[in-house]
Short mmCIF file of N, CA and C in Angstrom, two decimals:
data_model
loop_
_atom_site.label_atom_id
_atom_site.label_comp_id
_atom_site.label_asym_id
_atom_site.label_seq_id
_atom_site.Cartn_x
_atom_site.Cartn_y
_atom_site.Cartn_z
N UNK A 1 28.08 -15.68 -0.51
CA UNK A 1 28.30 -15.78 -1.95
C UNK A 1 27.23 -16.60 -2.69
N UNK A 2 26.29 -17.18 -2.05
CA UNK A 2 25.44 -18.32 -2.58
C UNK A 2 24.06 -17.79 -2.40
N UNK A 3 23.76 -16.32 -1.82
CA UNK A 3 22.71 -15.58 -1.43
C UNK A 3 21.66 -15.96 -3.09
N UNK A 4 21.74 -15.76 -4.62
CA UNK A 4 21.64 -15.79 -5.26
C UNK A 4 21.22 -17.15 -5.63
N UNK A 5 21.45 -18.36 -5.37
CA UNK A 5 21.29 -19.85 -5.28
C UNK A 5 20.47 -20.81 -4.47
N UNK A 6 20.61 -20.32 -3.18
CA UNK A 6 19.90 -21.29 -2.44
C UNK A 6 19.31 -20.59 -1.37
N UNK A 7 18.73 -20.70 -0.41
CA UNK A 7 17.92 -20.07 0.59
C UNK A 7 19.10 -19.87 1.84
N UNK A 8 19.18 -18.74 2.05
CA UNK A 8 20.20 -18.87 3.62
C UNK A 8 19.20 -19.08 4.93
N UNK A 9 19.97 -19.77 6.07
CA UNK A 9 19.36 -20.58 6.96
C UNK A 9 19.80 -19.27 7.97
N UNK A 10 19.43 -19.37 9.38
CA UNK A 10 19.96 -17.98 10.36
C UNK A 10 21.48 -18.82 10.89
N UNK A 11 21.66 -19.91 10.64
CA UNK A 11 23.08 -20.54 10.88
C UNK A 11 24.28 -20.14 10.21
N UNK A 12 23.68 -19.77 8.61
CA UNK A 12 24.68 -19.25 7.81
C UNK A 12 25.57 -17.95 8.08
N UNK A 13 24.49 -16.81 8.78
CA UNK A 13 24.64 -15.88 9.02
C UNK A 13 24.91 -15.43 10.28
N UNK A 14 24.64 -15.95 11.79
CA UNK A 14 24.42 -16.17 12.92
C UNK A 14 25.71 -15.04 13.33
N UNK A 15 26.31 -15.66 12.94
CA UNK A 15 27.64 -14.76 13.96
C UNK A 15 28.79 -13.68 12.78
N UNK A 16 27.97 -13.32 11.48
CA UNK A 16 28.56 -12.39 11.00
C UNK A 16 28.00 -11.39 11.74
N UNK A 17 28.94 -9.89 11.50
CA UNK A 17 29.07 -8.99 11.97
C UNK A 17 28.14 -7.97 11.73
N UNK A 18 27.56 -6.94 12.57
CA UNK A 18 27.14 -6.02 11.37
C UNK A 18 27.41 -5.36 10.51
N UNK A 19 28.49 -5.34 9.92
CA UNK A 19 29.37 -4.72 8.84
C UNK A 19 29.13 -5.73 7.63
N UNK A 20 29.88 -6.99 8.34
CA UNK A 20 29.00 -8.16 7.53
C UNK A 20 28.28 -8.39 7.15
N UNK A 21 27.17 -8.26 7.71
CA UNK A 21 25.74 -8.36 7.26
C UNK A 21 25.06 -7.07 6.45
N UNK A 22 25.71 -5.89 6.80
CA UNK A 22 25.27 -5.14 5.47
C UNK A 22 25.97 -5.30 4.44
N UNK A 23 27.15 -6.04 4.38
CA UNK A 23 27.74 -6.08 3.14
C UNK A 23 26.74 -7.30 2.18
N UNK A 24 26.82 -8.31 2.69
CA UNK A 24 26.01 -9.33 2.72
C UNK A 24 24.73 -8.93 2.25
N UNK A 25 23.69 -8.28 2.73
CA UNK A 25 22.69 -7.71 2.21
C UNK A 25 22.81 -7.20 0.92
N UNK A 26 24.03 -6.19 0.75
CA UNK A 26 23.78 -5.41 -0.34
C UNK A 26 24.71 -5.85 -1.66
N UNK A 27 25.54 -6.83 -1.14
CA UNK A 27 26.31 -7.48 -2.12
C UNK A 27 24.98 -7.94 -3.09
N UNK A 28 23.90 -8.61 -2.71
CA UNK A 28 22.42 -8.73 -3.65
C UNK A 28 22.12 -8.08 -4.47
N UNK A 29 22.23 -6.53 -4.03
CA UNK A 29 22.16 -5.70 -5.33
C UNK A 29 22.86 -5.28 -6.04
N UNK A 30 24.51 -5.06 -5.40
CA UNK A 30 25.58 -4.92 -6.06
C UNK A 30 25.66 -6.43 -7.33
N UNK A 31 24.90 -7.03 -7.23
CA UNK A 31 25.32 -8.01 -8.34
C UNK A 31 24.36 -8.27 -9.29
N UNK A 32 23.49 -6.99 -9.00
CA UNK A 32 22.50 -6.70 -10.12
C UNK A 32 22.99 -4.95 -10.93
N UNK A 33 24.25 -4.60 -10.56
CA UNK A 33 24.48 -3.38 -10.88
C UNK A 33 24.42 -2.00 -9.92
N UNK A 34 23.38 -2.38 -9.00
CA UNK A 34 23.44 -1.25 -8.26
C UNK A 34 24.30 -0.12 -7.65
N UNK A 35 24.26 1.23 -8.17
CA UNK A 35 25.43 2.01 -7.76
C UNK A 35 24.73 2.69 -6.47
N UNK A 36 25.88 2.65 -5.47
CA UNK A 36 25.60 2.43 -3.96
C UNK A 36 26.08 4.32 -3.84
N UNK A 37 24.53 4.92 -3.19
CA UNK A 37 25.21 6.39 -2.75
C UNK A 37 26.26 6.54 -1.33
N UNK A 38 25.89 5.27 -0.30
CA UNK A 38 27.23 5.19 0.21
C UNK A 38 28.47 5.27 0.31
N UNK A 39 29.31 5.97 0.40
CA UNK A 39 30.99 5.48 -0.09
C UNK A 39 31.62 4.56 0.37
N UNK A 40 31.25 4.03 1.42
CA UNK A 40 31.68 3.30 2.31
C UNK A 40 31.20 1.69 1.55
N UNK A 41 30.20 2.02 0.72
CA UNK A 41 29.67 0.63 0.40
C UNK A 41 30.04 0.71 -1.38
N UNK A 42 30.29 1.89 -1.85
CA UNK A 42 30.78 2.38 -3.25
C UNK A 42 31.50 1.77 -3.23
N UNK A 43 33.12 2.29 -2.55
CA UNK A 43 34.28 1.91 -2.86
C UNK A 43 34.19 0.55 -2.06
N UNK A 44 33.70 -0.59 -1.05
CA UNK A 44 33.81 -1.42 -1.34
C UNK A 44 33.67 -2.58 -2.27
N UNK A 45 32.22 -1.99 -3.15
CA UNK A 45 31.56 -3.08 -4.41
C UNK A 45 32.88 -2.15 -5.58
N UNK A 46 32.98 -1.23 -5.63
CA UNK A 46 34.47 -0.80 -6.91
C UNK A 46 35.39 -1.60 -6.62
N UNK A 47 35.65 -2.13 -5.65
CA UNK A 47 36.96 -3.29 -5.12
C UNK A 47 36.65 -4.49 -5.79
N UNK A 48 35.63 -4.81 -6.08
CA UNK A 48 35.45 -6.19 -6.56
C UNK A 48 35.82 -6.35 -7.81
N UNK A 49 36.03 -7.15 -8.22
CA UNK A 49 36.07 -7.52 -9.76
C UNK A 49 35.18 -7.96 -10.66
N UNK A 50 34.45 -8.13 -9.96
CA UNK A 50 33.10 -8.52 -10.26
C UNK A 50 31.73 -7.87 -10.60
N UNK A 51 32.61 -6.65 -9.94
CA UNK A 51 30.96 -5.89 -10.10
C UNK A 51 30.42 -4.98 -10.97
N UNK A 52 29.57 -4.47 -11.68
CA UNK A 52 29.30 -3.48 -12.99
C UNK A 52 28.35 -2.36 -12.20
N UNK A 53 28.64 -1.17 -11.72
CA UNK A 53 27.90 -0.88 -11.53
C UNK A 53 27.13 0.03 -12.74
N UNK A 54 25.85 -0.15 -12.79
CA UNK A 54 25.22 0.12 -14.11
C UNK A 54 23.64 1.23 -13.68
N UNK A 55 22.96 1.27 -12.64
CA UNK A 55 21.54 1.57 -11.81
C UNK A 55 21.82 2.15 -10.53
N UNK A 56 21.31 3.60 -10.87
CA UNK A 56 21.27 3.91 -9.71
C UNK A 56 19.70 4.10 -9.01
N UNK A 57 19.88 4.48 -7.65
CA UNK A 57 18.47 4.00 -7.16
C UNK A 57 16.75 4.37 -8.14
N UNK A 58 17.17 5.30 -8.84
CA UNK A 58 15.90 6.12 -9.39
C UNK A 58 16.00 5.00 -10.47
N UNK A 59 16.95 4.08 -10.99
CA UNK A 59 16.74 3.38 -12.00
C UNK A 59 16.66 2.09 -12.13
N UNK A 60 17.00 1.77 -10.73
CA UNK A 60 17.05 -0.12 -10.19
C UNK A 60 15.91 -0.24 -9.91
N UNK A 61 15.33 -1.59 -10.44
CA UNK A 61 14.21 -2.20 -10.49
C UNK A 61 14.56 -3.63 -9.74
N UNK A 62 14.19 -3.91 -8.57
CA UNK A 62 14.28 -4.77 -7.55
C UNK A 62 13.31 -5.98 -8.32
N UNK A 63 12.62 -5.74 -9.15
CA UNK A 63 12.31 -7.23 -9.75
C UNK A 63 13.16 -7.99 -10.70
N UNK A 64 14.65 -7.72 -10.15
CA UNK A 64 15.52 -8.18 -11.06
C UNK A 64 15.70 -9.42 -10.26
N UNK A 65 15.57 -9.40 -8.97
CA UNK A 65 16.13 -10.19 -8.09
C UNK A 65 15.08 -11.82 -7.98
N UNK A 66 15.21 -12.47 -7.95
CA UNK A 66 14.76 -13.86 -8.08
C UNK A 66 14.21 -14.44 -6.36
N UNK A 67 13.83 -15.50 -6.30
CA UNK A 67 12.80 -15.52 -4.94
C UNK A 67 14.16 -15.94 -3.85
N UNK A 68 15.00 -16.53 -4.67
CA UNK A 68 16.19 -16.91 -3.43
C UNK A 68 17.03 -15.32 -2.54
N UNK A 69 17.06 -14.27 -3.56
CA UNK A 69 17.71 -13.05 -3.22
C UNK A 69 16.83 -12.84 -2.45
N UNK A 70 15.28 -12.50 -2.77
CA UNK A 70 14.28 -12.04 -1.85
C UNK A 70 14.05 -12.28 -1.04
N UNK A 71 14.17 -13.75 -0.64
CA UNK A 71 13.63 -14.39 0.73
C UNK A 71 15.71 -14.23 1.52
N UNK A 72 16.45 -14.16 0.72
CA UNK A 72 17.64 -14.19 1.52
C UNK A 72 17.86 -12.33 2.40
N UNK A 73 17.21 -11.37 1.37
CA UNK A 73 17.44 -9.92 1.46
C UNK A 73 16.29 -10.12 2.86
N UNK A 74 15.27 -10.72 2.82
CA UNK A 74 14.24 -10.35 4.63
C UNK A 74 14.97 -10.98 5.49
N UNK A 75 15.52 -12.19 5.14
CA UNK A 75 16.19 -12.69 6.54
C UNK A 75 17.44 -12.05 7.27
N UNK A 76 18.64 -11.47 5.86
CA UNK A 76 19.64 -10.63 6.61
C UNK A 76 18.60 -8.86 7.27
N UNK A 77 17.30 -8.49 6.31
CA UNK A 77 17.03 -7.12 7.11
C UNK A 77 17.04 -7.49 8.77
N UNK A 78 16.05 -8.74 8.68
CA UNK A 78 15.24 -9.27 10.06
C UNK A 78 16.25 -9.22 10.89
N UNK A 79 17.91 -9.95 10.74
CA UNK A 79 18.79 -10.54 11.41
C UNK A 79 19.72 -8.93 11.81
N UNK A 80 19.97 -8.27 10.85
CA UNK A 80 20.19 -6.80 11.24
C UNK A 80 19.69 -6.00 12.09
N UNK A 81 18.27 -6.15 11.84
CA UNK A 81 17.53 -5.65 13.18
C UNK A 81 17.65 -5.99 14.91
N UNK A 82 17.95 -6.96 14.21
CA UNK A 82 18.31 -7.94 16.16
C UNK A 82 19.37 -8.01 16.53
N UNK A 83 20.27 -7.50 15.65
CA UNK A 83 21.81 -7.12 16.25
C UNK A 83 21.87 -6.30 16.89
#
Protein backbone atom coordinates (compact mmCIF):
# COMPACT_ATOMS: atom_id res chain seq x y z
CA UNK A 1 0.00 0.00 0.00
CA UNK A 2 3.02 2.39 0.47
CA UNK A 3 4.48 1.29 -3.13
CA UNK A 4 3.62 5.06 -4.06
CA UNK A 5 5.64 6.65 -0.88
CA UNK A 6 8.65 5.13 -0.06
CA UNK A 7 11.06 2.69 -1.73
CA UNK A 8 10.19 -1.14 -1.07
CA UNK A 9 13.12 -3.18 0.35
CA UNK A 10 13.11 -7.28 -1.02
CA UNK A 11 12.04 -7.83 2.87
CA UNK A 12 8.83 -6.13 2.25
CA UNK A 13 7.96 -8.38 -0.40
CA UNK A 14 10.07 -11.62 0.26
CA UNK A 15 7.45 -14.08 0.98
CA UNK A 16 4.34 -12.63 -0.90
CA UNK A 17 2.93 -14.87 -3.30
CA UNK A 18 2.87 -14.77 -6.88
CA UNK A 19 -0.59 -13.76 -7.10
CA UNK A 20 0.57 -11.25 -4.64
CA UNK A 21 3.06 -9.89 -6.27
CA UNK A 22 1.20 -9.32 -9.44
CA UNK A 23 -1.38 -7.75 -7.64
CA UNK A 24 1.16 -5.65 -5.94
CA UNK A 25 2.79 -4.70 -9.16
CA UNK A 26 -0.22 -3.66 -10.82
CA UNK A 27 -2.12 -2.17 -7.97
CA UNK A 28 0.72 0.87 -9.26
CA UNK A 29 -1.16 1.35 -12.14
CA UNK A 30 -4.48 0.59 -11.04
CA UNK A 31 -4.01 3.77 -8.93
CA UNK A 32 -3.22 5.79 -11.78
CA UNK A 33 -6.53 4.62 -13.57
CA UNK A 34 -5.43 1.90 -15.54
CA UNK A 35 -8.14 -0.35 -17.09
CA UNK A 36 -6.69 -3.88 -16.83
CA UNK A 37 -7.53 -6.24 -20.15
CA UNK A 38 -7.20 -9.05 -17.65
CA UNK A 39 -10.38 -10.12 -15.89
CA UNK A 40 -8.86 -11.66 -13.38
CA UNK A 41 -7.04 -8.38 -12.53
CA UNK A 42 -10.35 -6.17 -13.87
CA UNK A 43 -12.67 -7.48 -11.53
CA UNK A 44 -10.17 -7.47 -8.82
CA UNK A 45 -9.14 -3.46 -9.08
CA UNK A 46 -13.53 -3.03 -9.74
CA UNK A 47 -13.56 -4.51 -6.08
CA UNK A 48 -11.81 -1.73 -4.69
CA UNK A 49 -13.20 1.35 -3.69
CA UNK A 50 -10.70 3.11 -4.54
CA UNK A 51 -10.10 2.72 -7.86
CA UNK A 52 -11.20 4.93 -11.15
CA UNK A 53 -10.55 3.18 -13.86
CA UNK A 54 -10.11 5.95 -16.51
CA UNK A 55 -6.82 4.62 -19.39
CA UNK A 56 -6.64 2.03 -21.18
CA UNK A 57 -3.33 0.67 -22.43
CA UNK A 58 -3.29 2.71 -25.90
CA UNK A 59 -3.97 5.70 -23.52
CA UNK A 60 -1.86 5.27 -20.21
CA UNK A 61 1.09 7.19 -20.07
CA UNK A 62 3.51 5.52 -17.49
CA UNK A 63 5.07 8.96 -16.83
CA UNK A 64 2.39 9.40 -14.48
CA UNK A 65 4.16 7.33 -12.08
CA UNK A 66 6.81 9.08 -9.78
CA UNK A 67 10.50 7.56 -9.03
CA UNK A 68 9.18 5.63 -5.84
CA UNK A 69 6.43 3.58 -8.18
CA UNK A 70 9.29 3.13 -10.70
CA UNK A 71 12.00 1.93 -8.75
CA UNK A 72 9.17 -0.14 -6.63
CA UNK A 73 7.47 -1.55 -10.28
CA UNK A 74 11.59 -3.13 -11.23
CA UNK A 75 11.98 -4.60 -7.97
CA UNK A 76 8.46 -6.52 -7.79
CA UNK A 77 9.19 -7.36 -12.05
CA UNK A 78 12.88 -8.60 -10.84
CA UNK A 79 11.30 -10.48 -7.67
CA UNK A 80 8.53 -12.12 -10.03
CA UNK A 81 10.99 -13.37 -12.17
CA UNK A 82 12.75 -15.41 -9.44
CA UNK A 83 9.74 -16.92 -8.21
Amino acid sequence: PYSSERLLIEDDIRNLSMEQLTLARNEIYARHGYIFKNQDLNAYFLSQLWYLPEFDSETFDSSVFNEYENANLQLLVQLDTYK
